[in-house]
mmCIF file of C-alpha atoms in Angstrom:
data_model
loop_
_atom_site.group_PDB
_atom_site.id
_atom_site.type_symbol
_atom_site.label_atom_id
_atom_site.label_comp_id
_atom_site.label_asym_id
_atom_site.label_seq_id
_atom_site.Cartn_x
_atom_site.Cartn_y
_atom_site.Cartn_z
ATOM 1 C CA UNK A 1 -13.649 26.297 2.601
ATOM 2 C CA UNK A 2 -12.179 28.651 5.065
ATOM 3 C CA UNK A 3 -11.857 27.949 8.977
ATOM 4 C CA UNK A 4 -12.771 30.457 11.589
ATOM 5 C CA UNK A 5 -8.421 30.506 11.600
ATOM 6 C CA UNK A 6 -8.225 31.260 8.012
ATOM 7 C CA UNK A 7 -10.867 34.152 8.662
ATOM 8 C CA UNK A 8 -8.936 35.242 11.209
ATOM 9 C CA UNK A 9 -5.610 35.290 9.354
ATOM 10 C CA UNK A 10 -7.636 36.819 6.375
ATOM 11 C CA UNK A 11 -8.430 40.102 9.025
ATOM 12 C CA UNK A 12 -5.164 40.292 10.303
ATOM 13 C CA UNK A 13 -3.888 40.442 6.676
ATOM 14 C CA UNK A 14 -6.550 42.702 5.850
ATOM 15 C CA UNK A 15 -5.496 45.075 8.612
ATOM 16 C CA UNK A 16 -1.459 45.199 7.064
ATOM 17 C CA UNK A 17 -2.580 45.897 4.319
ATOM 18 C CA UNK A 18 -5.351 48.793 5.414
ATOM 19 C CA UNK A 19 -8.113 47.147 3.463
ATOM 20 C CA UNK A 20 -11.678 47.704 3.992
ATOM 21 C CA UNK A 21 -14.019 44.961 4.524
ATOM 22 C CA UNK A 22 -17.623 43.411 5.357
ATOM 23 C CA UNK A 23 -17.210 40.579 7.916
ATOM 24 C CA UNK A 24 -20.906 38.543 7.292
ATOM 25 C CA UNK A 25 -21.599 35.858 10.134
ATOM 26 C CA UNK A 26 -24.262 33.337 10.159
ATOM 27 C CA UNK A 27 -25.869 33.833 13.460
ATOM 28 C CA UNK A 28 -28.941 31.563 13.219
ATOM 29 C CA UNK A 29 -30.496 29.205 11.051
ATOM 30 C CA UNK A 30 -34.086 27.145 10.561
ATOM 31 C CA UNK A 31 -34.289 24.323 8.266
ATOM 32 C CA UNK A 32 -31.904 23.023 6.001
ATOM 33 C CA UNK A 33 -29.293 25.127 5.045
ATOM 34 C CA UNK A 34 -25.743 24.559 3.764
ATOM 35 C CA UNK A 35 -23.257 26.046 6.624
ATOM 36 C CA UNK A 36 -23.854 25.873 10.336
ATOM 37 C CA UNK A 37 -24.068 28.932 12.984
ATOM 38 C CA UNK A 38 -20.870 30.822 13.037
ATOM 39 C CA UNK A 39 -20.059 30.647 9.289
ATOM 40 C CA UNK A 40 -18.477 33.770 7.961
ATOM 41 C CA UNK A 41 -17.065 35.613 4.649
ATOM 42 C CA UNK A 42 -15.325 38.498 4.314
ATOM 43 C CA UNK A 43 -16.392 40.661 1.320
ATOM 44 C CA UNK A 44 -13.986 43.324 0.122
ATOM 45 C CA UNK A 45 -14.675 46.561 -1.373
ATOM 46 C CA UNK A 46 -14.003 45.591 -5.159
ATOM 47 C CA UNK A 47 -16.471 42.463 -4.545
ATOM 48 C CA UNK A 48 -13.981 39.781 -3.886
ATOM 49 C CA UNK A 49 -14.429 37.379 -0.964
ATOM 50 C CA UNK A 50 -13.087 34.850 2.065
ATOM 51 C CA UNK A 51 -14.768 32.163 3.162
ATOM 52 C CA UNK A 52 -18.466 31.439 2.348
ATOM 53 C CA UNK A 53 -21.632 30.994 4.268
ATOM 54 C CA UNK A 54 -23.262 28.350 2.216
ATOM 55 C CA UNK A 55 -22.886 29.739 -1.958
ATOM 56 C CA UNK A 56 -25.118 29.453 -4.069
ATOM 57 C CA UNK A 57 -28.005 32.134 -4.491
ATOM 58 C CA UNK A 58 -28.404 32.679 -0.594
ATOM 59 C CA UNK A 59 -24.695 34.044 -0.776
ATOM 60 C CA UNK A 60 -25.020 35.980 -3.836
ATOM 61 C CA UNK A 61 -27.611 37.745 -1.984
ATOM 62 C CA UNK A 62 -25.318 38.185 1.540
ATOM 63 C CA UNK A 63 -22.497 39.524 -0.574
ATOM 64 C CA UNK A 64 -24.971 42.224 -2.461
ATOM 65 C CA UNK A 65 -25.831 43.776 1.092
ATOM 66 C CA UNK A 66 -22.409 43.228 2.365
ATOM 67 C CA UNK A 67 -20.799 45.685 -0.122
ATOM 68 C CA UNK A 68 -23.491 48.268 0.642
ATOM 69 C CA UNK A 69 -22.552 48.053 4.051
ATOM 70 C CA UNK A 70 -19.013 48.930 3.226
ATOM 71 C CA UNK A 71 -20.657 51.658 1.290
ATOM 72 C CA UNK A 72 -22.601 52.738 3.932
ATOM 73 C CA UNK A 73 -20.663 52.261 6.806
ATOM 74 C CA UNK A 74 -23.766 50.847 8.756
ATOM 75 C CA UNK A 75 -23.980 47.611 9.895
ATOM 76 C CA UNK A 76 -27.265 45.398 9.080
ATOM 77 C CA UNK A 77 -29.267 41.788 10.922
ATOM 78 C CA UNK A 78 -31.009 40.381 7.742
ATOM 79 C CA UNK A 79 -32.720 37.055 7.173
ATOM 80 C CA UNK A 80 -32.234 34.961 4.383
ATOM 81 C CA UNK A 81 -34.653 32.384 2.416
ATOM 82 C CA UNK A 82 -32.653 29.578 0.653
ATOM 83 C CA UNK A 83 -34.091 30.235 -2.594
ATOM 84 C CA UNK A 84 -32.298 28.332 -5.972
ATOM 85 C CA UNK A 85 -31.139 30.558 -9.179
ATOM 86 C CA UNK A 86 -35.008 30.202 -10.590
ATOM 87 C CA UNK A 87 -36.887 31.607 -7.324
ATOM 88 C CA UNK A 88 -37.518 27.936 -5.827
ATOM 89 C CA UNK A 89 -37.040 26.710 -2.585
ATOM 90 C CA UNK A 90 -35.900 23.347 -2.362
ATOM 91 C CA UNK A 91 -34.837 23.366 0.850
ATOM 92 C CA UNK A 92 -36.795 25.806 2.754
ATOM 93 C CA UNK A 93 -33.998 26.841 4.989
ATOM 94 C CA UNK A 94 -33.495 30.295 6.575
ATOM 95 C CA UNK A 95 -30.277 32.304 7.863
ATOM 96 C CA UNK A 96 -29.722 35.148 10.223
ATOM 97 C CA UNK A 97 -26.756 37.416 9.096
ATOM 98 C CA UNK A 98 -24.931 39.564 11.128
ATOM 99 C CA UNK A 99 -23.077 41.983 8.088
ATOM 100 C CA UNK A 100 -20.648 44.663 9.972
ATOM 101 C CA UNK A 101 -18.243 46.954 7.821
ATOM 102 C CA UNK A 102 -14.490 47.260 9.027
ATOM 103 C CA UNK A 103 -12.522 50.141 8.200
ATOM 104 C CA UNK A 104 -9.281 50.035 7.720
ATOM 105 C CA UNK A 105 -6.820 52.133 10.173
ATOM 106 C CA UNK A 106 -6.452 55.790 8.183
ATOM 107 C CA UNK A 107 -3.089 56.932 7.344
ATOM 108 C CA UNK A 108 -2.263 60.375 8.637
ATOM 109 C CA UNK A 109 0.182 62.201 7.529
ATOM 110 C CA UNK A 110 1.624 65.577 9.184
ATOM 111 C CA UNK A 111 3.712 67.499 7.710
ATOM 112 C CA UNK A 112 5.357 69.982 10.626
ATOM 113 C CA UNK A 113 6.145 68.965 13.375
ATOM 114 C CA UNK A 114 6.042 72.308 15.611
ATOM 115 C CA UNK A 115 3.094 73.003 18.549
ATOM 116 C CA UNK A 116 0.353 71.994 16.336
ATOM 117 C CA UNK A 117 1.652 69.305 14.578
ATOM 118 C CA UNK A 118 2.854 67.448 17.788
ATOM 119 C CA UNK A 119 -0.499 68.265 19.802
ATOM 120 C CA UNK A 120 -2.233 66.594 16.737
ATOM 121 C CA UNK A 121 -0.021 63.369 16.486
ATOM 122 C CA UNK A 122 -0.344 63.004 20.397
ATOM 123 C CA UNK A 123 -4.511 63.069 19.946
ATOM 124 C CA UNK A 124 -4.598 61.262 17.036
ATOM 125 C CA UNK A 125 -3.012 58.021 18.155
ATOM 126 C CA UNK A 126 -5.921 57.661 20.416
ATOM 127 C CA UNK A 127 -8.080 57.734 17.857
ATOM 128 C CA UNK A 128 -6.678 54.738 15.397
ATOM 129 C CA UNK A 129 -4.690 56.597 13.229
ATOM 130 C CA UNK A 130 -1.192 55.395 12.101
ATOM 131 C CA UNK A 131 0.583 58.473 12.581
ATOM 132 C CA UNK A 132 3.634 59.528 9.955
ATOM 133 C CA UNK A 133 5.155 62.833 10.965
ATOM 134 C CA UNK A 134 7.703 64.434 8.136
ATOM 135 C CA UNK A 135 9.721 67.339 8.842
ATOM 136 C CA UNK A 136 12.980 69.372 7.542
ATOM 137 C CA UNK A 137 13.900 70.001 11.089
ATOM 138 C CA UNK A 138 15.301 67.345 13.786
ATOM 139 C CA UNK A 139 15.427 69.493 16.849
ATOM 140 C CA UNK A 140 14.294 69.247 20.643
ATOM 141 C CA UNK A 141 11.481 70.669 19.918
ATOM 142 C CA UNK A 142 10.106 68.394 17.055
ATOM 143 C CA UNK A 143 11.695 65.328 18.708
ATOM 144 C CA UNK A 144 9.392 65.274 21.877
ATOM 145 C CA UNK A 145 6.497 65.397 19.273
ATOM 146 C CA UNK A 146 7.780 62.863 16.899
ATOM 147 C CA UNK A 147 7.959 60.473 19.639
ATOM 148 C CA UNK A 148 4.389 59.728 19.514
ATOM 149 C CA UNK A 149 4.126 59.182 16.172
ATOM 150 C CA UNK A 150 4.281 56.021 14.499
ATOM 151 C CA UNK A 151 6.922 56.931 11.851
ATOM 152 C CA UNK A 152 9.211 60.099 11.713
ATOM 153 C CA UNK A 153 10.703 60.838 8.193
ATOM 154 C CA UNK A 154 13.391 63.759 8.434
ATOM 155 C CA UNK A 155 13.471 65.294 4.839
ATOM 156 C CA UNK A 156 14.872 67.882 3.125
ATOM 157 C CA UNK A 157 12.511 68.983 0.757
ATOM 158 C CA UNK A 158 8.578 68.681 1.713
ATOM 159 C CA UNK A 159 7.453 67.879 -1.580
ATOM 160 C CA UNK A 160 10.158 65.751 -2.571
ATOM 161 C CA UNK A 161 9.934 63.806 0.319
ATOM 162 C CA UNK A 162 5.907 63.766 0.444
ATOM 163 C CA UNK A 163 6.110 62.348 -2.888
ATOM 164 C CA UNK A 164 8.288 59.451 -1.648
ATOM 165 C CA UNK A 165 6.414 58.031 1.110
ATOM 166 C CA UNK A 166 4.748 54.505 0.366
ATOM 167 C CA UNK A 167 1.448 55.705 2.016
ATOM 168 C CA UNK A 168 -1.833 54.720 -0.075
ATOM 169 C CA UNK A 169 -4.831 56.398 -1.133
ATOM 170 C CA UNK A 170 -6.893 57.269 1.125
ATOM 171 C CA UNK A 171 -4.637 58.867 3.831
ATOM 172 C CA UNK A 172 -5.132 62.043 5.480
ATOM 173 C CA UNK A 173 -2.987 64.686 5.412
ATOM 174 C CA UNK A 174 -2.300 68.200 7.542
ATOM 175 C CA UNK A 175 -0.289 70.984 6.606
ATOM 176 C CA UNK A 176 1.093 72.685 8.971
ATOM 177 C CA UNK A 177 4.816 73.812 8.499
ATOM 178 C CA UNK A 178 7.003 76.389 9.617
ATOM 179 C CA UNK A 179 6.890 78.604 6.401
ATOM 180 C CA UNK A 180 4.558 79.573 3.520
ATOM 181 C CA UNK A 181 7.097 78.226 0.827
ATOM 182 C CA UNK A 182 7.357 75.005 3.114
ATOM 183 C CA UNK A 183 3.336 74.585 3.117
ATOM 184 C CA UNK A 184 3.315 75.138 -0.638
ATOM 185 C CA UNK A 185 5.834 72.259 -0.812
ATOM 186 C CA UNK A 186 3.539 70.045 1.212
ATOM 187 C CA UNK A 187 0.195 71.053 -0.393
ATOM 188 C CA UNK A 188 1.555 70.662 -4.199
ATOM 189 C CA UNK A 189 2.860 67.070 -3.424
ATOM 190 C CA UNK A 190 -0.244 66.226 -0.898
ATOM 191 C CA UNK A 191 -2.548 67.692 -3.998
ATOM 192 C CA UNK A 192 -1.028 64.699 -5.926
ATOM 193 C CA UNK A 193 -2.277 61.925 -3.369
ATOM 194 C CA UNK A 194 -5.616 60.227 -3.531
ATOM 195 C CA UNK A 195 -6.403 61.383 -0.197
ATOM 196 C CA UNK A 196 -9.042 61.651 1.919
ATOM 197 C CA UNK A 197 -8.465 64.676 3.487
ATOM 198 C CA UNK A 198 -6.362 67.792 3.086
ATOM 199 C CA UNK A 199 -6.066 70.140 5.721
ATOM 200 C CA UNK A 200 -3.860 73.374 6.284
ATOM 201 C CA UNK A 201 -3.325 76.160 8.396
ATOM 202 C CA UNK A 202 -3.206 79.409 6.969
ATOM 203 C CA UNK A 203 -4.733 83.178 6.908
ATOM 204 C CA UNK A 204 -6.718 84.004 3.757
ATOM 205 C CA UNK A 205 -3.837 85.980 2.518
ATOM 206 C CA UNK A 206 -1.637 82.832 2.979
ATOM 207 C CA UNK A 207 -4.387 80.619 1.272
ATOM 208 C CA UNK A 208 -5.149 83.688 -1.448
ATOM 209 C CA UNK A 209 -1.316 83.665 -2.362
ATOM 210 C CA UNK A 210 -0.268 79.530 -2.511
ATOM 211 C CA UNK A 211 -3.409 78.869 -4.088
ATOM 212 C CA UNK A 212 -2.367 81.895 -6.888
ATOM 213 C CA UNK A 213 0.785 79.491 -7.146
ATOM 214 C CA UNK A 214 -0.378 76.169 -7.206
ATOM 215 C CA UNK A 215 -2.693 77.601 -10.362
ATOM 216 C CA UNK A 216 -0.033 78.596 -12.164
ATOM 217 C CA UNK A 217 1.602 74.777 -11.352
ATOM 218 C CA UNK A 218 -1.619 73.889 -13.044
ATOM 219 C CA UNK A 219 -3.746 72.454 -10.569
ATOM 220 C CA UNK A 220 -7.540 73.387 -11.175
ATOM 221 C CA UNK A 221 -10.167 75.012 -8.596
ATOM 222 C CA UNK A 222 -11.859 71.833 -8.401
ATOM 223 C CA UNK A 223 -8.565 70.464 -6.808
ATOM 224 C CA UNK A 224 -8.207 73.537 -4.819
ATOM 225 C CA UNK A 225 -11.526 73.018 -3.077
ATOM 226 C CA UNK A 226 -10.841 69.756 -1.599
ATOM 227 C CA UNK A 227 -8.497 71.468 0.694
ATOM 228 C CA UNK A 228 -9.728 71.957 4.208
ATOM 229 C CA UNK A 229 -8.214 75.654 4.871
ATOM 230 C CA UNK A 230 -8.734 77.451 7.338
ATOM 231 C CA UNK A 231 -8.357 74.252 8.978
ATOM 232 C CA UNK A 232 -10.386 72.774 11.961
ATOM 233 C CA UNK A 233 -14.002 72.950 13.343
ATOM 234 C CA UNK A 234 -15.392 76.429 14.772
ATOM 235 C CA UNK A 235 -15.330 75.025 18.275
ATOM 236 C CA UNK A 236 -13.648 78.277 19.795
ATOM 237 C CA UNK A 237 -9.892 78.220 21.709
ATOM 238 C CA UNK A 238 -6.242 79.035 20.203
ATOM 239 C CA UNK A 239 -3.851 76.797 22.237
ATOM 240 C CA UNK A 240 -2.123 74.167 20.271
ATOM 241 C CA UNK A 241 -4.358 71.393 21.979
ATOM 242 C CA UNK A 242 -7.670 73.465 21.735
ATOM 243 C CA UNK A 243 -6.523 73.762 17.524
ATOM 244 C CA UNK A 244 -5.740 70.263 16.995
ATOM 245 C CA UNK A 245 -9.114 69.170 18.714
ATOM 246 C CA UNK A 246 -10.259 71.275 15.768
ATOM 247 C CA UNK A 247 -8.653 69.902 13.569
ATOM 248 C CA UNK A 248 -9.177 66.200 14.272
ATOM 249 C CA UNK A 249 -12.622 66.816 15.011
ATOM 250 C CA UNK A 250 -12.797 68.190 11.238
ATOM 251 C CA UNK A 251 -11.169 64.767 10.233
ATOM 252 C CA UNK A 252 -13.900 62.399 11.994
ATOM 253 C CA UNK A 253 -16.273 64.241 10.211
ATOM 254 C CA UNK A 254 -14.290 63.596 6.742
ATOM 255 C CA UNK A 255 -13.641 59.846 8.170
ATOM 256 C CA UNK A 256 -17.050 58.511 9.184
ATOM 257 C CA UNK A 257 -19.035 61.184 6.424
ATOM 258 C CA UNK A 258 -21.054 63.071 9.226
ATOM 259 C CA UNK A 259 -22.444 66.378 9.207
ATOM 260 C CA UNK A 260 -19.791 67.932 12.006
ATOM 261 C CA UNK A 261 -23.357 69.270 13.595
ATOM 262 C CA UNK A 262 -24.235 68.917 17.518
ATOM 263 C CA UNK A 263 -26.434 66.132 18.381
ATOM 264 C CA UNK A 264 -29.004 67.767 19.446
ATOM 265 C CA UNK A 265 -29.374 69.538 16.203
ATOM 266 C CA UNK A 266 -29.790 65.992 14.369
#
């Protein structure tokens, strides 16, 4: 059985290695049941486990609402009868679980490091993203950005070196280099990713003409339409700071799968 320490060792591995997770705690019991107050099991995404709050039936039941609330992102109180395989309760015992999901930290990738590149890797650090910035360029400019990014990978292709990073599925990714042949270079190679997000910047004649290309490398509407272009929320302003607020603002609402609507509309 797993101590609280190998629980805790379990997160911090689970956090290296970007994994998403239920953590289910026993908060109270009545009766007889099998594990004490402060039990807990971490239940992964493809149904695997750590640690146990008392097996048996009672946990196949905790693990069945811990992966929808990794589904649903919401966490959940429920009580628990200790019930056998055939419906019987030999022991008459009852637990309180506490079942909250934990998302792993996103990836985000930007590609460009210019003025609204580096306003978005400042913001986004703030908001528990691990921050790779890629760029052709290693200037003054893009090295005050870079700085507050967790990784800076100086390339010399986009797509070649997009296609080399070790970042996972699941990773977002903005587009925003210094030329149209340089964003088609990102895009194609982003396009590739299982990502969560795509976003560029770009006029409709920009998006109208590397969409006209990436067709012709074969990549299909449906693929097309993922991509968040124009980029960004319409929340008004056109300073590099005022866009990437756009922008990120865009990504929560890809990240925690909200509507992007005001609250008072909801």
């Amino acid at each position: 059985m797993k101590t609280i320490m190998n629980i805790l060792e379990a997160q911090l591995k689970a956090q290296q290695d970007k994994k998403t997770y239920a953590l289910a705690t026993l908060v109270k019991t009545q009766g007889a049941t099998p594990r004490g107050v402060g039990s807990k099991m971490m239940v992964f995404e493809d149904g695997k486990f750590e640690g146990t709050i008392g097996g048996g039936a009672l946990e196949k039941q905790v693990l069945a609402d811990a992966l929808k609330c990794v589904k649903s992102r919401e966490s959940v109180l429920a009580e628990y009868e200790n019930r056998t395989e055939d419906g019987s309760s030999p022991c008459g015992g009852i637990i309180t679980v506490f079942i909250e999901p934990i998302q792993s930290v996103p990836d985000l990738v930007v590609c460009g490091a210019g003025h609204v590149g580096g306003a978005l890797i400042k913001l986004a650090g703030a908001l528990d993203y691990r921050v790779t910035a890629i760029d052709t360029r290693d200037t003054e400019m893009t090295e005050a950005h870079v700085k507050e990014a967790d990784n800076f990978v100086l390339v010399e292709d986009f797509f070649v070196g997009l296609q080399s990073l070790n970042i996972g599925a699941g990773a977002f990714y903005l587009i925003s280099t210094y030329g149209h042949s340089q964003d088609g270079q990102a895009l194609a190679a982003a396009l590739e990713k299982n990502a969560a997000y795509i976003g560029m910047m770009g006029s409709p004649i920009k998006i109208s003409s590397l969409f006209s290309k990436l067709r012709e490398k074969g990549f299909s509407d449906e693929q097309l339409a993922f991509i968040h272009t124009p980029v960004g929320l319409d929340i008004g302003g056109e300073t590099p700071p005022e866009i990437a607020v756009s922008i990120l603002a865009e990504m929560q609402k890809v990240r925690y799968g909200k509507s992007g609507c005001s609250l008072k509309e909801i």
